[in-house]
Tab-separated table of C-alpha atoms in Angstrom:
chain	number	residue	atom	x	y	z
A	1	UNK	CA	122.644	42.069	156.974
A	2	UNK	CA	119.448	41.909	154.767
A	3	UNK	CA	117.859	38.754	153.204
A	4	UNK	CA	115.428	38.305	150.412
A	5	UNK	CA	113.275	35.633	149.357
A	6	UNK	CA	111.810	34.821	145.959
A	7	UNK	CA	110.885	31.447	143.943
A	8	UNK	CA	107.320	31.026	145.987
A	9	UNK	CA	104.304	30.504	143.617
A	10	UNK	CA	101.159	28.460	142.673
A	11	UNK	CA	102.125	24.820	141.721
A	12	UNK	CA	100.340	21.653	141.411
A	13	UNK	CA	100.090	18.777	143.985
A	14	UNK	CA	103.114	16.250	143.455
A	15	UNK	CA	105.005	19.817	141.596
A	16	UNK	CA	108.131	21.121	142.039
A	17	UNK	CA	109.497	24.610	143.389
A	18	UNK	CA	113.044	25.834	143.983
A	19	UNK	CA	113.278	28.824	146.650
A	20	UNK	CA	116.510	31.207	147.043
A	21	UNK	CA	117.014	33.134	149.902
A	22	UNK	CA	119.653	36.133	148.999
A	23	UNK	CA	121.663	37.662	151.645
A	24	UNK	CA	123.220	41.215	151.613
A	25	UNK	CA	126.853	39.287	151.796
A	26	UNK	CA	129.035	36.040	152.633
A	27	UNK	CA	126.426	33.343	154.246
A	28	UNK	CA	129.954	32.078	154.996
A	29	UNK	CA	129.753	32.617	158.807
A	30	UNK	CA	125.894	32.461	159.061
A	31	UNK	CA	123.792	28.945	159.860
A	32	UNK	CA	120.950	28.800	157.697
A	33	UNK	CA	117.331	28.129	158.185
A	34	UNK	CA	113.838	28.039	156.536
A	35	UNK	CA	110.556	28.002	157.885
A	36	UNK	CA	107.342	27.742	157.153
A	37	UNK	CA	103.800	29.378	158.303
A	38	UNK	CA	100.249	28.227	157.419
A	39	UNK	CA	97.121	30.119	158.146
A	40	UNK	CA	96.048	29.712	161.492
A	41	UNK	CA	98.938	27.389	162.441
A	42	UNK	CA	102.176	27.902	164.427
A	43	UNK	CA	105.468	28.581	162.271
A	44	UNK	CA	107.452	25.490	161.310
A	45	UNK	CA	110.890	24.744	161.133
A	46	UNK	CA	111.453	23.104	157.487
A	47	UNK	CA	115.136	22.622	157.318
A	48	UNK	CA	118.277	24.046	158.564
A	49	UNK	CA	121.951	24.026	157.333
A	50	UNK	CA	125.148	24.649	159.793
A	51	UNK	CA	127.809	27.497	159.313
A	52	UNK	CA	130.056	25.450	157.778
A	53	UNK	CA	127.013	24.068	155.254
A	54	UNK	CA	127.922	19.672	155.757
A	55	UNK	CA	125.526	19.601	158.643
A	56	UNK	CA	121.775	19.518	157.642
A	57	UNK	CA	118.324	19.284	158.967
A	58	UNK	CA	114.993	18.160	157.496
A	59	UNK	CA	111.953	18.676	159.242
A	60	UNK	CA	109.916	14.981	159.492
A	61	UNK	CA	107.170	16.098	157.038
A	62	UNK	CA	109.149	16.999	154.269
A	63	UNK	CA	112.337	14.982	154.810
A	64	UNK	CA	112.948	13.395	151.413
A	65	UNK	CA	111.469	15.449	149.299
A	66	UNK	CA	113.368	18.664	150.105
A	67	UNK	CA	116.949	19.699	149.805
A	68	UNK	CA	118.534	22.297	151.054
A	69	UNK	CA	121.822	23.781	149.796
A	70	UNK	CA	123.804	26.884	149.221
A	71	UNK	CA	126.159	28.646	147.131
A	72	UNK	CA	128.536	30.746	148.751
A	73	UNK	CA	129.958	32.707	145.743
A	74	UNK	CA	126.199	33.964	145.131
A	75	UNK	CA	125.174	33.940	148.805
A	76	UNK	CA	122.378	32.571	148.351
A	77	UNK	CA	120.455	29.927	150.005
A	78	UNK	CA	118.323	27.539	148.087
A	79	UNK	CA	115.340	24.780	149.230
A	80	UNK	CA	114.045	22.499	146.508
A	81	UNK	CA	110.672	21.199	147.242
A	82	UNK	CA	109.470	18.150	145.202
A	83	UNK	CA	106.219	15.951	145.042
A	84	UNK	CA	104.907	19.202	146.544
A	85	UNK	CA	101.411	18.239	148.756
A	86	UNK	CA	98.590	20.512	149.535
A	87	UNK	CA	99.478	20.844	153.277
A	88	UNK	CA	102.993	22.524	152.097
A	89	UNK	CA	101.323	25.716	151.316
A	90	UNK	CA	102.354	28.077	153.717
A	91	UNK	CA	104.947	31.704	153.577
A	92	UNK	CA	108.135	30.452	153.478
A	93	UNK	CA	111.080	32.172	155.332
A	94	UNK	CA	114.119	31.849	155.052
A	95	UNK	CA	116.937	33.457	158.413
A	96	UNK	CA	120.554	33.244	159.138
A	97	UNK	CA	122.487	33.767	162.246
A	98	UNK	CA	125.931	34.239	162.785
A	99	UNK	CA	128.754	31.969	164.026
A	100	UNK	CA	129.342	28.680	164.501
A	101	UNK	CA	126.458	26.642	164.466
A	102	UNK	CA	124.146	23.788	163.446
A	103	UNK	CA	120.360	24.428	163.277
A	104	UNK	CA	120.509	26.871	166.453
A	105	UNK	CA	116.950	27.731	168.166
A	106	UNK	CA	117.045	31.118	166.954
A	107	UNK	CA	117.811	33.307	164.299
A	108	UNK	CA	118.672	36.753	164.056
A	109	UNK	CA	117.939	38.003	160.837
A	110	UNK	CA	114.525	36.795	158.819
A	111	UNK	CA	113.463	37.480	154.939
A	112	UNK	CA	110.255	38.534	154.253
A	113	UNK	CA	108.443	35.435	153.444
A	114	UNK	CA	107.491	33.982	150.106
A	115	UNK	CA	104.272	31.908	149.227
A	116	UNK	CA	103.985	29.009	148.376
A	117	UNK	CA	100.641	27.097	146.978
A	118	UNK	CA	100.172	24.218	146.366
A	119	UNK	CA	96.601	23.665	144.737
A	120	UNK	CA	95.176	22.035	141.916
């Protein structure tokens, strides 16, 4: 089980940017999370979705401005990002783990990480 990140870029404070995480099959039975690292700063949890994808999570500094979502028939994960600040520049990862859960502690499987910056 394999998953890839893309949609990471340069973008302008109070931009927009939509990430996908792509996984090597169904996300069906897999709870959803990204992350975030910053240089020199701990990784973050951003937001997290459950197995069954009506439970979600926001992280306090971007709640209401990001979205999380997914589409099953693509397996693909997505987080929108709007009114995009300076201090959200960071790698963004994107993991999964399997079974039943909402926003576990851990993950099993990671993507490699896009960036995201956001810079004028």
């Amino acid at each position: 089980f394999q998953l890839q990140a893309s949609g990471g870029g340069l973008v302008q404070p109070g931009g927009s940017l939509k990430l996908s995480c792509v996984a090597s099959k169904s996300l069906k039975y897999y709870a959803i999370g990204w992350f975030r690292q910053a240089p020199g700063k701990e990784r973050e949890a951003v937001s997290c979705m459950s197995t069954s994808g009506d439970g979600t999570r926001y992280g306090d500094s971007v709640n209401g401005r990001f979205t999380i979502s997914r589409d099953i028939a693509k397996n693909t994960v997505y987080l929108e990002m709007n009114s995009l600040k300076p201090e959200d520049t960071a790698v963004y990862y994107c993991a999964a783990r399997d079974g039943t859960w909402f926003c576990p502690d851990d993950y099993t499987y990671w993507g490699q990480g896009t960036q995201v910056t956001v810079s004028s």
